[in-house]
Short mmCIF file of C-alpha atoms in Angstrom, two decimals:
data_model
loop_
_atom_site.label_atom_id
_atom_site.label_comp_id
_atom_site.label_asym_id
_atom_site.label_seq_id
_atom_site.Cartn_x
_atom_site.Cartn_y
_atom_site.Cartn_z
CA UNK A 1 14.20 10.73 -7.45
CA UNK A 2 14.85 8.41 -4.33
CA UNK A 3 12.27 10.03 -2.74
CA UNK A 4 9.51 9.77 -5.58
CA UNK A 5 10.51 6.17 -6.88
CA UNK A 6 11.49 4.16 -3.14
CA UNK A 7 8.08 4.19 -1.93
CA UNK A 8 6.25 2.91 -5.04
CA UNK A 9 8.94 0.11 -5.02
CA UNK A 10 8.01 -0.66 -1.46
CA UNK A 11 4.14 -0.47 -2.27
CA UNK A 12 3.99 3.19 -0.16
CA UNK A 13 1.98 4.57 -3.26
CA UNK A 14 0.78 2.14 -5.29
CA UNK A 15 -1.64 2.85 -8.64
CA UNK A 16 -4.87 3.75 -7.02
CA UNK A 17 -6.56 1.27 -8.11
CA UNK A 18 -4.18 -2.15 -7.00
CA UNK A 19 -4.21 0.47 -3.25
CA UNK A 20 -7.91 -0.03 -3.25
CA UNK A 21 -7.78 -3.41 -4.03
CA UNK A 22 -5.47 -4.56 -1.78
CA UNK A 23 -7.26 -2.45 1.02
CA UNK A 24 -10.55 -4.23 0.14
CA UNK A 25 -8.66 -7.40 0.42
CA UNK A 26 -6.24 -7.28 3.25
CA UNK A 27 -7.95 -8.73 6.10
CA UNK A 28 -8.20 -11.74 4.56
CA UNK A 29 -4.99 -12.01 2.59
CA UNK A 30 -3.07 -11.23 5.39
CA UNK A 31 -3.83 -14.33 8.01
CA UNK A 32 -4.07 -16.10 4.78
CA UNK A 33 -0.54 -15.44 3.70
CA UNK A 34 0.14 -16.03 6.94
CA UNK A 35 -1.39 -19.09 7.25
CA UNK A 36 0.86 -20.51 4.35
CA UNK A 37 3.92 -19.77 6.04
CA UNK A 38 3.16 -21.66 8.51
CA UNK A 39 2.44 -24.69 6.66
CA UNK A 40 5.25 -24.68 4.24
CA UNK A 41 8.78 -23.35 5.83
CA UNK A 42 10.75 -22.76 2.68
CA UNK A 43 12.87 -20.28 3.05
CA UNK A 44 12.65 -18.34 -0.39
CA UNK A 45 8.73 -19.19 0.31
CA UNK A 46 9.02 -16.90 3.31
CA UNK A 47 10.55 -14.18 2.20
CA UNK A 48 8.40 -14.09 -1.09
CA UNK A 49 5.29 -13.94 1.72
CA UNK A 50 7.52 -11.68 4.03
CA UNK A 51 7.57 -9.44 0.98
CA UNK A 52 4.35 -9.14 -0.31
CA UNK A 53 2.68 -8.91 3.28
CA UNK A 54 5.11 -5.66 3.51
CA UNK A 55 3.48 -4.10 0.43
CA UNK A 56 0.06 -5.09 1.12
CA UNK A 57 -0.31 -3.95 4.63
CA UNK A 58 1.35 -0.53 4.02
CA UNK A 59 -0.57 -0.30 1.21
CA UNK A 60 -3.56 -0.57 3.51
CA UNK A 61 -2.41 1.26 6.19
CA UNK A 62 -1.59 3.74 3.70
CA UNK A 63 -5.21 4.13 2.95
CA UNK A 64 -6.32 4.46 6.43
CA UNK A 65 -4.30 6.88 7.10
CA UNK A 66 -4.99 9.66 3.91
CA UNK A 67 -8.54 8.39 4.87
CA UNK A 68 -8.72 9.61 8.65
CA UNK A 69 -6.79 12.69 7.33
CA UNK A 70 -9.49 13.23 5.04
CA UNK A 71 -12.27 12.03 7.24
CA UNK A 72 -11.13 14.41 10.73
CA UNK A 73 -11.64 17.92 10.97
CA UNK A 74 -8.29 19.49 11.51
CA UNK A 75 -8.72 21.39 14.71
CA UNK A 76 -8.98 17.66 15.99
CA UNK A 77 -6.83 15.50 14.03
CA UNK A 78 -3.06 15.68 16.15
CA UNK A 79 -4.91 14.56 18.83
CA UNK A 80 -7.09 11.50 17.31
CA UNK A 81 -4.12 10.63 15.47
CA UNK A 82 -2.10 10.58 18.46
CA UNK A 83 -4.63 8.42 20.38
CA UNK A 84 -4.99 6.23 17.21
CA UNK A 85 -1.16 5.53 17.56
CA UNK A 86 -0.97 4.96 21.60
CA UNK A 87 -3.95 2.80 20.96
CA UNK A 88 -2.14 0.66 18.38
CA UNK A 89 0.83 0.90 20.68
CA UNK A 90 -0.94 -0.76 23.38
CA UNK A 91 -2.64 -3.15 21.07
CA UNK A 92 0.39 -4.15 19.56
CA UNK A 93 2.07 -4.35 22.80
CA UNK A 94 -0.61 -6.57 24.27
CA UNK A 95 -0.18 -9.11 20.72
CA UNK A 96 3.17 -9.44 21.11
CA UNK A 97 2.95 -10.32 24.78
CA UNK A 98 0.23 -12.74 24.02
CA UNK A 99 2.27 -14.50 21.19
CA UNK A 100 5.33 -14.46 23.16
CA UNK A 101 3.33 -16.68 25.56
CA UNK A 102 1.68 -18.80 22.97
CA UNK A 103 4.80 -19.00 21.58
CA UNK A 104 6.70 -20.61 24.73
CA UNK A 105 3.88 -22.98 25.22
CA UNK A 106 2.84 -24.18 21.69
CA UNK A 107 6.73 -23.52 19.45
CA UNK A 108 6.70 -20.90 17.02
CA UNK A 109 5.50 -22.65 13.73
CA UNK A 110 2.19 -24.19 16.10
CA UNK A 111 1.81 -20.72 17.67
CA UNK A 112 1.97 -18.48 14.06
CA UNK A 113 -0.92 -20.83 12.95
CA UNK A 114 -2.84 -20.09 15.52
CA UNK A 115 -2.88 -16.55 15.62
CA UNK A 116 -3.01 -16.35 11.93
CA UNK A 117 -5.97 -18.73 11.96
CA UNK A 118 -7.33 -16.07 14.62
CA UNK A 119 -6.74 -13.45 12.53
CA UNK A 120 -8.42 -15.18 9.41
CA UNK A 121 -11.67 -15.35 11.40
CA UNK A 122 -10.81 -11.86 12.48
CA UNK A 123 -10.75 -10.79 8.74
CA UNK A 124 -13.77 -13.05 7.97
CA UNK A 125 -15.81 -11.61 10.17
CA UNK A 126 -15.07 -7.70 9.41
CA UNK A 127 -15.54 -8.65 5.77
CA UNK A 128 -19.19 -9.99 7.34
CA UNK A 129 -19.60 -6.38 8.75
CA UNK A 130 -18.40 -4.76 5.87
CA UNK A 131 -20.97 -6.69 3.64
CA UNK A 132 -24.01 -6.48 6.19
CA UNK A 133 -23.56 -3.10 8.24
CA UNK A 134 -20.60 -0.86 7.96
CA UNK A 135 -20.19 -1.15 4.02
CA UNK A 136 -20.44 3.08 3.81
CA UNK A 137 -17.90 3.80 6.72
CA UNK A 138 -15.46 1.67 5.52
CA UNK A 139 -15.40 3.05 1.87
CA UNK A 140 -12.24 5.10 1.21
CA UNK A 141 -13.94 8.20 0.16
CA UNK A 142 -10.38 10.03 -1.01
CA UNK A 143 -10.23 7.56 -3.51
CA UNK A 144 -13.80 7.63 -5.26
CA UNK A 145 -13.42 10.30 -7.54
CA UNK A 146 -10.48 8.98 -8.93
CA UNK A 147 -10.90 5.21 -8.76
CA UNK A 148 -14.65 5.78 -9.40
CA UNK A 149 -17.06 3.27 -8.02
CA UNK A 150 -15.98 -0.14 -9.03
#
């Protein structure tokens, strides 16, 4: 039961449809949630945000992931997936050393507005790209049959 009823509590497996929405909307909720913590530093405030940018980023990176699995041939997936995660590794690595910085030079409310206001224009712009060029690669195709085309 634990193992079934945990991870929909945690937004692991949401309803397929709220998955794809969130998905669809993550890059911009994110910075934006983001954004607001910044600006108002109430305590319950932030951990309302801190818990609802939990369950919409795993929801999306929940997607990605069934979606490369369904999107790689197997004789190649271990090893793209394993370069996926040293690449986010390395990424991740490189944010944190970046914020650290920004962090000892601007203060830590100045430098999380910063980055999330980055990140907004981040999400801004791939929502451009999704509109404009990459709409069809950036479909999750293990959810149409089920979702349907919405």
């Amino acid at each position: 039961m634990t193992v079934r009823t945990l991870p929909r509590l945690v937004g692991v497996r949401l309803p397929d449809s709220w998955s794809l929405r969130l998905y669809l909307l993550a890059p911009l909720i994110l910075p934006i949630l983001t954004v607001l913590s910044a600006i108002y530093t109430n305590p319950i405030w932030l951990v309302l945000l801190g818990i609802t940018l939990t369950v919409i980023s795993t929801a999306f990176g929940f997607n990605i992931s069934v979606e490369l699995q369904h999107r790689i041939p197997s004789e190649a997936r271990a090893t793209i997936l394993s370069l996926d995660r040293m690449v986010a590794a390395v990424i991740m690595a490189s944010f944190y050393a970046l914020y650290g910085f920004a962090v000892d030079a601007l203060g830590l409310k100045e430098a999380r507005l910063v980055f999330a206001l980055i990140l907004l224009g981040t999400g801004v712009a791939f929502k451009l790209a999704e509109s404009f060029k990459l709409s069809e690669h950036l479909q999750l195709t293990h959810l149409k049959a089920e979702v349907g085309e919405e």
